[in-house]
Short mmCIF file of C-alpha atoms and ligand atoms in Angstrom, two decimals:
data_model
loop_
_atom_site.label_atom_id
_atom_site.label_comp_id
_atom_site.label_asym_id
_atom_site.label_seq_id
_atom_site.Cartn_x
_atom_site.Cartn_y
_atom_site.Cartn_z
CA MET A 245 2.10 -27.25 0.52
CA VAL A 246 2.23 -23.65 1.75
CA GLU A 247 4.77 -21.62 -0.18
CA ASN A 248 7.58 -20.26 1.92
CA ARG A 249 7.65 -16.60 0.96
CA LEU A 250 10.56 -14.72 2.46
CA TYR A 251 11.26 -11.01 2.02
CA GLY A 252 13.88 -8.75 3.53
CA VAL A 253 15.86 -5.53 3.58
CA ILE A 254 19.57 -5.54 2.74
CA GLY A 255 21.80 -2.67 3.83
CA GLN A 256 24.35 -1.60 6.38
CA PRO A 257 23.34 -0.70 9.01
CA VAL A 258 19.83 -2.21 9.18
CA ALA A 259 19.53 -3.04 12.86
CA HIS A 260 17.16 -0.10 13.42
CA SER A 261 15.30 -0.43 10.12
CA LEU A 262 11.54 0.04 10.40
CA SER A 263 10.92 -1.96 7.23
CA PRO A 264 10.45 -5.38 8.94
CA LEU A 265 7.82 -3.99 11.30
CA MET A 266 6.04 -2.12 8.51
CA HIS A 267 6.00 -5.01 6.02
CA ASN A 268 5.22 -7.79 8.49
CA THR A 269 2.25 -5.75 9.69
CA ALA A 270 1.09 -5.20 6.11
CA PHE A 271 1.43 -8.94 5.36
CA ALA A 272 -0.56 -9.82 8.49
CA VAL A 273 -3.46 -7.42 7.94
CA THR A 274 -3.90 -8.42 4.29
CA GLY A 275 -3.63 -12.14 5.03
CA PHE A 276 -0.55 -12.55 2.83
CA GLU A 277 1.48 -15.47 4.17
CA ALA A 278 5.07 -14.25 4.19
CA HIS A 279 7.82 -13.02 6.48
CA PHE A 280 10.13 -10.01 6.22
CA SER A 281 13.61 -9.93 7.85
CA ALA A 282 16.52 -7.50 8.05
CA PHE A 283 19.88 -8.64 6.64
CA ALA A 284 23.04 -6.66 7.42
CA VAL A 285 25.01 -6.96 4.17
CA THR A 286 28.56 -5.90 3.39
CA ASP A 287 29.32 -8.38 0.58
CA LEU A 288 26.63 -7.38 -1.91
CA GLU A 289 27.54 -9.85 -4.64
CA ALA A 290 27.32 -12.78 -2.22
CA ALA A 291 24.03 -11.44 -0.86
CA VAL A 292 22.45 -11.32 -4.33
CA ALA A 293 23.67 -14.88 -5.01
CA GLY A 294 22.02 -15.80 -1.72
CA ILE A 295 18.71 -14.22 -2.80
CA ARG A 296 18.82 -16.40 -5.94
CA ALA A 297 19.94 -19.56 -4.14
CA LEU A 298 17.35 -19.29 -1.38
CA GLY A 299 14.56 -18.10 -3.65
CA ILE A 300 13.90 -15.01 -1.55
CA ALA A 301 10.76 -13.48 -3.09
CA GLY A 302 11.50 -9.79 -2.72
CA VAL A 303 14.07 -7.44 -1.26
CA SER A 304 14.19 -3.84 -0.15
CA VAL A 305 17.61 -2.35 -0.87
CA THR A 306 18.91 0.46 1.28
CA LEU A 307 22.11 2.39 1.91
CA PRO A 308 24.82 1.90 0.79
CA HIS A 309 23.75 -0.60 -1.90
CA LYS A 310 21.09 1.18 -3.97
CA THR A 311 23.39 1.94 -6.90
CA ALA A 312 25.87 -0.94 -6.69
CA VAL A 313 23.10 -3.55 -6.75
CA ILE A 314 22.09 -2.64 -10.33
CA LYS A 315 24.88 -4.60 -12.04
CA HIS A 316 23.90 -7.79 -10.21
CA LEU A 317 20.26 -7.84 -11.37
CA ASP A 318 18.66 -9.32 -14.50
CA TRP A 319 16.30 -6.50 -15.47
CA ILE A 320 15.95 -2.86 -14.38
CA ASP A 321 12.86 -0.67 -14.66
CA ASP A 322 13.41 2.48 -16.82
CA GLU A 323 12.82 4.88 -13.93
CA ALA A 324 15.32 3.09 -11.66
CA LEU A 325 17.82 3.12 -14.52
CA ALA A 326 17.35 6.85 -15.09
CA ILE A 327 17.95 7.62 -11.42
CA GLY A 328 20.73 5.08 -11.11
CA ALA A 329 19.28 3.55 -7.94
CA VAL A 330 17.24 0.45 -7.11
CA ASN A 331 15.44 0.19 -3.78
CA THR A 332 13.23 -2.81 -4.61
CA ILE A 333 13.95 -6.26 -6.05
CA VAL A 334 11.18 -8.57 -7.22
CA ASN A 335 12.17 -12.21 -7.78
CA ARG A 336 10.11 -13.39 -10.77
CA CYS A 337 10.75 -17.11 -11.30
CA GLY A 338 14.43 -16.64 -10.57
CA ARG A 339 14.82 -13.40 -12.56
CA LEU A 340 15.75 -10.54 -10.26
CA CYS A 341 13.97 -7.34 -11.39
CA GLY A 342 14.95 -3.93 -9.98
CA TYR A 343 12.63 -0.98 -9.31
CA ASN A 344 12.76 2.38 -7.58
CA THR A 345 9.74 3.20 -5.42
CA ASP A 346 11.43 6.16 -3.69
CA VAL A 347 10.49 8.43 -6.61
CA SER A 348 6.77 7.67 -6.66
CA GLY A 349 6.70 7.50 -2.84
CA ALA A 350 7.97 11.07 -2.67
CA ILE A 351 5.98 12.42 -5.62
CA ASN A 352 2.72 10.85 -4.40
CA ALA A 353 3.32 12.47 -1.00
CA LEU A 354 3.73 15.88 -2.66
CA GLN A 355 0.80 15.40 -5.01
CA SER A 356 -1.47 14.61 -2.08
CA LYS A 357 -1.07 18.31 -1.16
CA ILE A 358 -0.39 20.12 -4.41
CA GLU A 359 -0.44 19.69 -8.19
CA LEU A 360 3.22 19.64 -9.30
CA SER A 361 2.84 20.62 -12.92
CA GLY A 362 4.11 24.16 -13.56
CA ARG A 363 5.22 24.67 -9.93
CA LYS A 364 8.54 26.07 -8.79
CA VAL A 365 10.26 23.50 -6.58
CA LEU A 366 13.45 24.10 -4.59
CA ILE A 367 15.20 20.88 -3.60
CA LEU A 368 17.89 21.15 -0.95
CA GLY A 369 20.68 18.56 -1.10
CA ALA A 370 22.36 16.59 -3.86
CA GLY A 371 22.60 13.02 -2.50
CA GLY A 372 20.62 9.90 -3.40
CA ALA A 373 17.32 11.19 -2.05
CA ALA A 374 17.73 14.46 -3.98
CA ARG A 375 18.25 12.49 -7.22
CA ALA A 376 14.89 10.76 -6.80
CA LEU A 377 13.10 14.02 -5.98
CA VAL A 378 14.69 16.00 -8.81
CA TYR A 379 13.88 13.29 -11.34
CA GLY A 380 10.30 12.85 -10.10
CA ALA A 381 9.49 16.56 -9.88
CA LEU A 382 10.84 17.23 -13.38
CA LYS A 383 8.83 14.32 -14.77
CA ALA A 384 5.71 15.74 -13.09
CA GLY A 385 6.27 19.01 -14.97
CA SER A 386 7.75 21.19 -12.20
CA SER A 387 10.39 23.83 -12.63
CA VAL A 388 13.18 22.46 -10.42
CA ALA A 389 16.03 24.30 -8.73
CA ILE A 390 18.67 22.61 -6.59
CA GLY A 391 20.40 24.17 -3.59
CA ASN A 392 23.38 22.44 -2.02
CA ARG A 393 26.21 23.28 0.38
CA THR A 394 28.80 21.88 -2.06
CA ALA A 395 28.14 23.78 -5.28
CA ASP A 396 30.02 21.32 -7.56
CA ARG A 397 27.84 18.44 -6.44
CA GLY A 398 24.62 20.44 -6.83
CA GLN A 399 25.70 21.69 -10.26
CA ALA A 400 26.54 18.17 -11.44
CA LEU A 401 23.11 16.90 -10.38
CA ALA A 402 21.38 19.84 -12.07
CA GLU A 403 23.26 19.24 -15.33
CA GLU A 404 22.58 15.52 -15.32
CA PHE A 405 18.80 15.94 -15.12
CA GLY A 406 18.30 19.34 -16.79
CA ALA A 407 17.41 21.28 -13.61
CA CYS A 408 19.08 24.51 -12.51
CA PHE A 409 21.47 25.02 -9.62
CA LEU A 410 21.04 28.07 -7.41
CA SER A 411 23.60 29.45 -4.97
CA ARG A 412 22.29 30.49 -1.55
CA SER A 413 21.90 34.17 -2.53
CA GLU A 414 19.61 33.16 -5.43
CA TRP A 415 17.07 31.12 -3.42
CA ASP A 416 14.92 34.12 -2.39
CA GLY A 417 14.62 35.39 -5.95
CA PHE A 418 13.43 31.97 -7.14
CA ALA A 419 10.47 32.18 -4.69
CA PRO A 420 9.62 28.47 -4.67
CA GLU A 421 6.06 27.25 -4.12
CA ILE A 422 7.38 23.90 -2.92
CA LEU A 423 10.44 23.33 -0.72
CA VAL A 424 11.93 19.88 -0.12
CA ASN A 425 14.73 19.17 2.34
CA THR A 426 16.71 16.07 1.38
CA THR A 427 19.73 16.92 3.54
CA SER A 428 20.27 15.40 6.97
CA LEU A 429 19.98 18.82 8.66
CA GLY A 430 17.53 18.64 11.56
CA MET A 431 17.97 14.92 12.10
CA SER A 432 18.49 13.66 15.62
CA PRO A 433 20.65 14.44 17.56
CA GLU A 434 21.08 17.82 15.80
CA VAL A 435 17.40 18.67 16.07
CA ASP A 436 18.02 22.42 16.37
CA LYS A 437 19.36 22.72 12.84
CA MET A 438 17.41 23.71 9.77
CA PRO A 439 18.60 24.15 6.18
CA LEU A 440 17.46 27.76 5.76
CA PRO A 441 16.18 30.61 7.95
CA GLU A 442 12.55 30.76 9.07
CA THR A 443 12.15 34.08 7.23
CA PHE A 444 12.41 32.19 3.96
CA LEU A 445 9.13 30.36 4.59
CA THR A 446 5.73 31.70 3.45
CA PRO A 447 2.15 30.57 4.21
CA GLU A 448 1.63 29.70 0.51
CA MET A 449 4.43 27.10 0.48
CA VAL A 450 4.25 23.32 0.70
CA VAL A 451 7.26 22.17 2.75
CA MET A 452 8.43 18.58 2.79
CA ASP A 453 11.22 17.09 4.89
CA ILE A 454 12.58 13.60 4.23
CA VAL A 455 14.01 13.40 7.77
CA TYR A 456 11.67 11.35 9.96
CA ASN A 457 13.65 11.26 13.14
CA PRO A 458 12.31 13.44 14.68
CA LEU A 459 9.02 13.44 12.82
CA ARG A 460 8.44 17.11 13.41
CA THR A 461 11.75 18.64 12.43
CA ARG A 462 12.57 22.24 13.21
CA LEU A 463 11.92 23.07 9.54
CA LEU A 464 8.44 21.51 9.61
CA LYS A 465 7.58 23.16 12.92
CA ALA A 466 8.59 26.56 11.54
CA ALA A 467 6.66 25.92 8.31
CA LYS A 468 3.53 24.99 10.22
CA GLU A 469 3.84 28.03 12.47
CA CYS A 470 3.95 30.34 9.47
CA GLY A 471 0.86 28.68 7.97
CA ALA A 472 2.52 26.56 5.25
CA GLN A 473 1.35 23.02 4.43
CA THR A 474 3.80 20.36 5.58
CA ILE A 475 4.68 16.77 4.63
CA ASP A 476 6.78 14.71 7.01
CA GLY A 477 9.43 12.11 6.19
CA LEU A 478 7.24 9.29 7.42
CA THR A 479 4.76 9.91 4.59
CA MET A 480 7.51 9.38 2.03
CA PHE A 481 8.93 6.36 3.86
CA VAL A 482 5.54 4.64 4.07
CA GLY A 483 4.79 5.69 0.48
CA GLN A 484 7.82 3.88 -0.91
CA GLY A 485 7.06 0.89 1.33
CA ALA A 486 3.44 0.71 0.18
CA LEU A 487 4.55 0.61 -3.46
CA GLN A 488 7.05 -2.16 -2.61
CA PHE A 489 4.24 -4.13 -0.99
CA GLU A 490 2.13 -3.77 -4.13
CA LEU A 491 4.96 -4.92 -6.41
CA TRP A 492 5.59 -7.97 -4.24
CA THR A 493 2.02 -9.05 -3.51
CA GLY A 494 -0.18 -7.61 -6.27
CA LYS A 495 -2.49 -6.42 -3.49
CA LYS A 496 -3.39 -2.88 -2.50
CA ALA A 497 -1.21 -1.76 0.38
CA PRO A 498 -2.86 -1.00 3.75
CA PHE A 499 -1.24 2.46 3.78
CA GLU A 500 -2.90 3.84 6.91
CA VAL A 501 -2.15 0.73 8.99
CA MET A 502 1.48 0.84 7.84
CA ARG A 503 1.73 4.53 8.70
CA GLN A 504 0.13 4.15 12.13
CA THR A 505 2.35 1.17 12.97
CA VAL A 506 5.57 2.97 12.07
CA LEU A 507 4.37 6.16 13.75
CA ALA A 508 3.67 4.33 17.01
CA GLU A 509 7.12 2.75 16.92
CA LEU A 510 8.80 6.09 16.23
CA GLN A 511 6.96 7.64 19.11
CA ARG A 512 7.95 4.79 21.40
CA GLY A 513 11.67 5.05 21.01
CA GLU A 514 14.43 6.90 19.32
CA ARG A 515 15.54 5.58 15.96
CA SER A 516 18.90 6.31 14.42
CA SER A 517 18.42 5.47 10.76
CA VAL A 518 16.43 7.06 7.97
CA GLY A 519 15.67 6.18 4.42
CA ASP A 520 15.07 2.44 4.60
P1 ATR B 748 21.55 10.68 0.74
O1 ATR B 748 22.12 9.79 -0.33
O2 ATR B 748 20.87 9.92 1.84
O3 ATR B 748 20.70 11.77 0.21
P2 ATR B 748 24.14 12.00 1.07
O4 ATR B 748 24.63 11.53 -0.26
O5 ATR B 748 25.06 11.86 2.22
O6 ATR B 748 22.80 11.29 1.53
O7 ATR B 748 23.68 13.52 0.91
C1 ATR B 748 23.37 14.29 1.98
C2 ATR B 748 23.07 15.73 1.54
O8 ATR B 748 22.94 16.50 2.71
C3 ATR B 748 24.16 16.36 0.71
O9 ATR B 748 23.59 17.18 -0.27
C4 ATR B 748 24.92 17.19 1.74
O10 ATR B 748 25.57 18.33 1.22
P3 ATR B 748 27.06 18.23 0.55
O11 ATR B 748 26.85 17.72 -0.85
O12 ATR B 748 27.55 19.62 0.61
O13 ATR B 748 27.83 17.29 1.42
C5 ATR B 748 23.82 17.63 2.64
N1 ATR B 748 24.28 17.97 4.00
C6 ATR B 748 24.65 17.12 4.97
N2 ATR B 748 25.03 17.79 6.09
C7 ATR B 748 24.89 19.11 5.79
C8 ATR B 748 25.13 20.34 6.51
N3 ATR B 748 25.58 20.33 7.78
N4 ATR B 748 24.86 21.49 5.88
C9 ATR B 748 24.40 21.53 4.60
N5 ATR B 748 24.18 20.41 3.87
C10 ATR B 748 24.41 19.23 4.45
#
């Protein structure tokens, strides 16, 4: 009998999620017999009971459930616990295990361009994505500063993880070698926005944007024009997805195929969601 292996993404909204396309393609090219669906979920508790009852093999968790899902699971990986967010569930013989692949997805993307140890990193934003980046960059040995519109929120994040918070007037003095935008500034339809002026950018910087709609945000365009190295949001999205694939299947993820598939879809039509 062929095992019926079902995977999916739970979140709200998920109608425009690129995860089904990315994972079904990865399953197909590696010969892994499984299917991946999108489930719009508002009642999280009932959804997790459904995962157990139906024996769903693995789940990607996206907004707004990444934190709330923790209390419904049987085991949580240390890194996911430290960040307070789970984006991946693995069903091991009925035990639901929670992981966070956003951290390594983002850090791997950065490390493909630059060694993080001893580097000065400025992270803009203080939401869920910023938490993963701050945690990961500190763990990799970077000196991390946080910049955020709402100072209280930025300060709280800095205190929680042992980073420092910088007000806008202090960013220049910090002179970061790596800049990461985790805010939604620059995302469609407000594509003309960027989180700081072009004059802040230098050719020596590595600039990463987690926004992937559009792929080339105004920040990344400006960074490229000034000679800086850039990392787009798609690299991080596919990075976290590739690590999910490896947790679920035990196989090496076909990263380039996944990236090309999602890229082609993004280029075909406008997408309205990020981060899943
Ligand atoms: P996520 O969990 O996806 O990271 P979030 O919790 O909504 O999303 O966080 C979004 C981040 O973008 C926040 O840091 C937010 O700043 P505030 O804490 O001041 O709200 C930032 N952000 C969103 N719109 C912004 C804008 N127009 N200018 C500056 N920062 C903005």
